[in-house]
Amino acid sequence: MTDDVTVRGRLLDAQTRCVHWGSVLDVVAIRLACCTPYYPCRTCHDEAADHPAVTWPPGSEDETAALCGVCHERLTIAEYLSCDNSCPRCGAGFNPGCRLHRGLYFG
C-alpha cells in the first residue's frame, strides 16, 4: 500500500482480499463517508470500526473512495462505478458481483 492509505479488516493478502471475500477478483477496498481507512468489505468495517457505517450521499462522485488492491491506486466514486469491472489504471479485474452491494457504500 502507499504510505498514506490504510486498509483495515481481516485481510488475507496485500491485494485487499479479506476473510469474507477472497476470490481472485476481490481486490477493491472502499472508504466509507464516515471514516478515513479503506475496508475490503462492509462486514470488515462493521467488525473493526467503533461507529456505524455511513454511505456516501448522492453528489459525492468526485470523492476518492475506492482502492485497487493490485496497483494500489485510488479511484473516485465515479471512476469506480463506471469502470466496467476492471481497474482503469492497471486493468485488474474486479468482482462483477460487487454491483449487488453498491448500496452499502454509495447513496
PDB file of C-alpha atoms in Angstrom:
ATOM      1  CA  MET A   1       0.000   0.000   0.000  1.00  0.00           C
ATOM      2  CA  THR A   2       1.069   3.573  -0.397  1.00  0.00           C
ATOM      3  CA  ASP A   3       2.166   5.288   2.798  1.00  0.00           C
ATOM      4  CA  ASP A   4      -0.945   7.431   3.107  1.00  0.00           C
ATOM      5  CA  VAL A   5      -3.509   4.641   2.620  1.00  0.00           C
ATOM      6  CA  THR A   6      -4.725   2.466   5.477  1.00  0.00           C
ATOM      7  CA  VAL A   7      -6.707  -0.697   4.801  1.00  0.00           C
ATOM      8  CA  ARG A   8      -8.368  -2.304   7.811  1.00  0.00           C
ATOM      9  CA  GLY A   9     -10.203  -5.554   8.239  1.00  0.00           C
ATOM     10  CA  ARG A  10      -9.365  -9.225   8.380  1.00  0.00           C
ATOM     11  CA  LEU A  11      -7.078  -9.159   5.358  1.00  0.00           C
ATOM     12  CA  LEU A  12      -5.847 -12.280   3.622  1.00  0.00           C
ATOM     13  CA  ASP A  13      -3.242 -10.598   1.428  1.00  0.00           C
ATOM     14  CA  ALA A  14      -1.707  -7.354   0.191  1.00  0.00           C
ATOM     15  CA  GLN A  15      -4.292  -7.098  -2.622  1.00  0.00           C
ATOM     16  CA  THR A  16      -7.045  -6.285  -0.079  1.00  0.00           C
ATOM     17  CA  ARG A  17      -8.768  -9.675  -0.110  1.00  0.00           C
ATOM     18  CA  CYS A  18     -10.430 -10.420   3.212  1.00  0.00           C
ATOM     19  CA  VAL A  19     -11.769 -13.473   5.024  1.00  0.00           C
ATOM     20  CA  HIS A  20     -15.284 -12.610   3.817  1.00  0.00           C
ATOM     21  CA  TRP A  21     -14.492 -12.174   0.112  1.00  0.00           C
ATOM     22  CA  GLY A  22     -11.327 -13.858  -1.121  1.00  0.00           C
ATOM     23  CA  SER A  23     -11.685 -14.660  -4.809  1.00  0.00           C
ATOM     24  CA  VAL A  24      -9.070 -13.625  -7.350  1.00  0.00           C
ATOM     25  CA  LEU A  25     -11.380 -10.718  -8.330  1.00  0.00           C
ATOM     26  CA  ASP A  26     -11.992  -9.385  -4.796  1.00  0.00           C
ATOM     27  CA  VAL A  27      -9.318  -6.700  -4.979  1.00  0.00           C
ATOM     28  CA  VAL A  28     -11.183  -3.477  -4.217  1.00  0.00           C
ATOM     29  CA  ALA A  29     -11.257  -1.723  -0.860  1.00  0.00           C
ATOM     30  CA  ILE A  30     -13.781   1.024  -0.158  1.00  0.00           C
ATOM     31  CA  ARG A  31     -13.601   4.067   2.089  1.00  0.00           C
ATOM     32  CA  LEU A  32     -16.956   4.967   3.605  1.00  0.00           C
ATOM     33  CA  ALA A  33     -18.110   8.529   4.236  1.00  0.00           C
ATOM     34  CA  CYS A  34     -17.766   8.086   7.998  1.00  0.00           C
ATOM     35  CA  CYS A  35     -14.053   7.368   8.278  1.00  0.00           C
ATOM     36  CA  THR A  36     -10.611   7.518   6.678  1.00  0.00           C
ATOM     37  CA  PRO A  37      -9.482   3.866   6.380  1.00  0.00           C
ATOM     38  CA  TYR A  38     -10.397   1.686   3.435  1.00  0.00           C
ATOM     39  CA  TYR A  39     -12.087  -1.659   4.105  1.00  0.00           C
ATOM     40  CA  PRO A  40     -12.218  -4.727   1.839  1.00  0.00           C
ATOM     41  CA  CYS A  41     -15.939  -5.099   2.583  1.00  0.00           C
ATOM     42  CA  ARG A  42     -18.757  -3.684   4.664  1.00  0.00           C
ATOM     43  CA  THR A  43     -18.517  -6.588   7.109  1.00  0.00           C
ATOM     44  CA  CYS A  44     -14.849  -5.733   7.744  1.00  0.00           C
ATOM     45  CA  HIS A  45     -15.894  -2.137   8.519  1.00  0.00           C
ATOM     46  CA  ASP A  46     -18.646  -3.258  10.852  1.00  0.00           C
ATOM     47  CA  GLU A  47     -16.285  -5.598  12.699  1.00  0.00           C
ATOM     48  CA  ALA A  48     -13.364  -3.159  13.016  1.00  0.00           C
ATOM     49  CA  ALA A  49     -14.847   0.331  13.300  1.00  0.00           C
ATOM     50  CA  ASP A  50     -16.214   1.788  16.518  1.00  0.00           C
ATOM     51  CA  HIS A  51     -19.113   3.550  14.772  1.00  0.00           C
ATOM     52  CA  PRO A  52     -21.959   2.761  12.374  1.00  0.00           C
ATOM     53  CA  ALA A  53     -21.224   2.848   8.658  1.00  0.00           C
ATOM     54  CA  VAL A  54     -22.299   5.910   6.682  1.00  0.00           C
ATOM     55  CA  THR A  55     -22.749   5.632   2.924  1.00  0.00           C
ATOM     56  CA  TRP A  56     -21.590   8.326   0.536  1.00  0.00           C
ATOM     57  CA  PRO A  57     -24.509  10.636  -0.291  1.00  0.00           C
ATOM     58  CA  PRO A  58     -25.537  11.421  -3.860  1.00  0.00           C
ATOM     59  CA  GLY A  59     -23.289  14.136  -5.262  1.00  0.00           C
ATOM     60  CA  SER A  60     -20.104  12.612  -3.808  1.00  0.00           C
ATOM     61  CA  GLU A  61     -18.911  11.147  -7.103  1.00  0.00           C
ATOM     62  CA  ASP A  62     -15.643  13.121  -7.023  1.00  0.00           C
ATOM     63  CA  GLU A  63     -14.617  11.708  -3.638  1.00  0.00           C
ATOM     64  CA  THR A  64     -11.694   9.289  -3.694  1.00  0.00           C
ATOM     65  CA  ALA A  65     -13.285   6.253  -2.072  1.00  0.00           C
ATOM     66  CA  ALA A  66     -12.113   3.092  -3.864  1.00  0.00           C
ATOM     67  CA  LEU A  67      -8.706   1.438  -3.887  1.00  0.00           C
ATOM     68  CA  CYS A  68      -7.458  -1.119  -6.394  1.00  0.00           C
ATOM     69  CA  GLY A  69      -5.711  -3.813  -4.389  1.00  0.00           C
ATOM     70  CA  VAL A  70      -3.500  -4.767  -7.345  1.00  0.00           C
ATOM     71  CA  CYS A  71      -1.924  -1.417  -8.287  1.00  0.00           C
ATOM     72  CA  HIS A  72      -2.917   0.381  -5.057  1.00  0.00           C
ATOM     73  CA  GLU A  73      -4.229   3.373  -6.986  1.00  0.00           C
ATOM     74  CA  ARG A  74      -7.157   5.280  -5.527  1.00  0.00           C
ATOM     75  CA  LEU A  75     -10.258   5.867  -7.636  1.00  0.00           C
ATOM     76  CA  THR A  76     -13.055   8.371  -7.332  1.00  0.00           C
ATOM     77  CA  ILE A  77     -16.543   7.027  -6.803  1.00  0.00           C
ATOM     78  CA  ALA A  78     -17.397   7.993 -10.388  1.00  0.00           C
ATOM     79  CA  GLU A  79     -14.367   6.125 -11.744  1.00  0.00           C
ATOM     80  CA  TYR A  80     -15.171   3.032  -9.715  1.00  0.00           C
ATOM     81  CA  LEU A  81     -18.870   2.961 -10.569  1.00  0.00           C
ATOM     82  CA  SER A  82     -18.168   3.371 -14.286  1.00  0.00           C
ATOM     83  CA  CYS A  83     -15.124   1.089 -14.575  1.00  0.00           C
ATOM     84  CA  ASP A  84     -16.927  -1.949 -16.066  1.00  0.00           C
ATOM     85  CA  ASN A  85     -15.390  -4.392 -13.552  1.00  0.00           C
ATOM     86  CA  SER A  86     -11.721  -3.608 -14.137  1.00  0.00           C
ATOM     87  CA  CYS A  87      -9.284  -1.067 -12.787  1.00  0.00           C
ATOM     88  CA  PRO A  88      -8.989   1.916 -15.149  1.00  0.00           C
ATOM     89  CA  ARG A  89      -5.317   2.255 -14.120  1.00  0.00           C
ATOM     90  CA  CYS A  90      -3.895  -1.295 -14.322  1.00  0.00           C
ATOM     91  CA  GLY A  91      -6.690  -3.356 -15.888  1.00  0.00           C
ATOM     92  CA  ALA A  92      -7.049  -5.777 -12.954  1.00  0.00           C
ATOM     93  CA  GLY A  93     -10.423  -7.478 -12.934  1.00  0.00           C
ATOM     94  CA  PHE A  94     -12.927  -6.578 -10.222  1.00  0.00           C
ATOM     95  CA  ASN A  95     -15.675  -8.888  -8.969  1.00  0.00           C
ATOM     96  CA  PRO A  96     -18.820  -8.126 -11.023  1.00  0.00           C
ATOM     97  CA  GLY A  97     -20.942  -9.358  -8.113  1.00  0.00           C
ATOM     98  CA  CYS A  98     -19.934  -6.290  -6.128  1.00  0.00           C
ATOM     99  CA  ARG A  99     -22.573  -4.355  -8.074  1.00  0.00           C
ATOM    100  CA  LEU A 100     -25.149  -6.076  -5.854  1.00  0.00           C
ATOM    101  CA  HIS A 101     -23.619  -4.410  -2.765  1.00  0.00           C
ATOM    102  CA  ARG A 102     -23.066  -0.848  -4.017  1.00  0.00           C
ATOM    103  CA  GLY A 103     -25.962   0.453  -1.927  1.00  0.00           C
ATOM    104  CA  LEU A 104     -23.975  -0.443   1.197  1.00  0.00           C
ATOM    105  CA  TYR A 105     -21.357   2.134   0.231  1.00  0.00           C
ATOM    106  CA  PHE A 106     -22.860   4.685  -2.165  1.00  0.00           C
ATOM    107  CA  GLY A 107     -26.196   6.511  -1.889  1.00  0.00           C
TER     108      GLY A 107
END
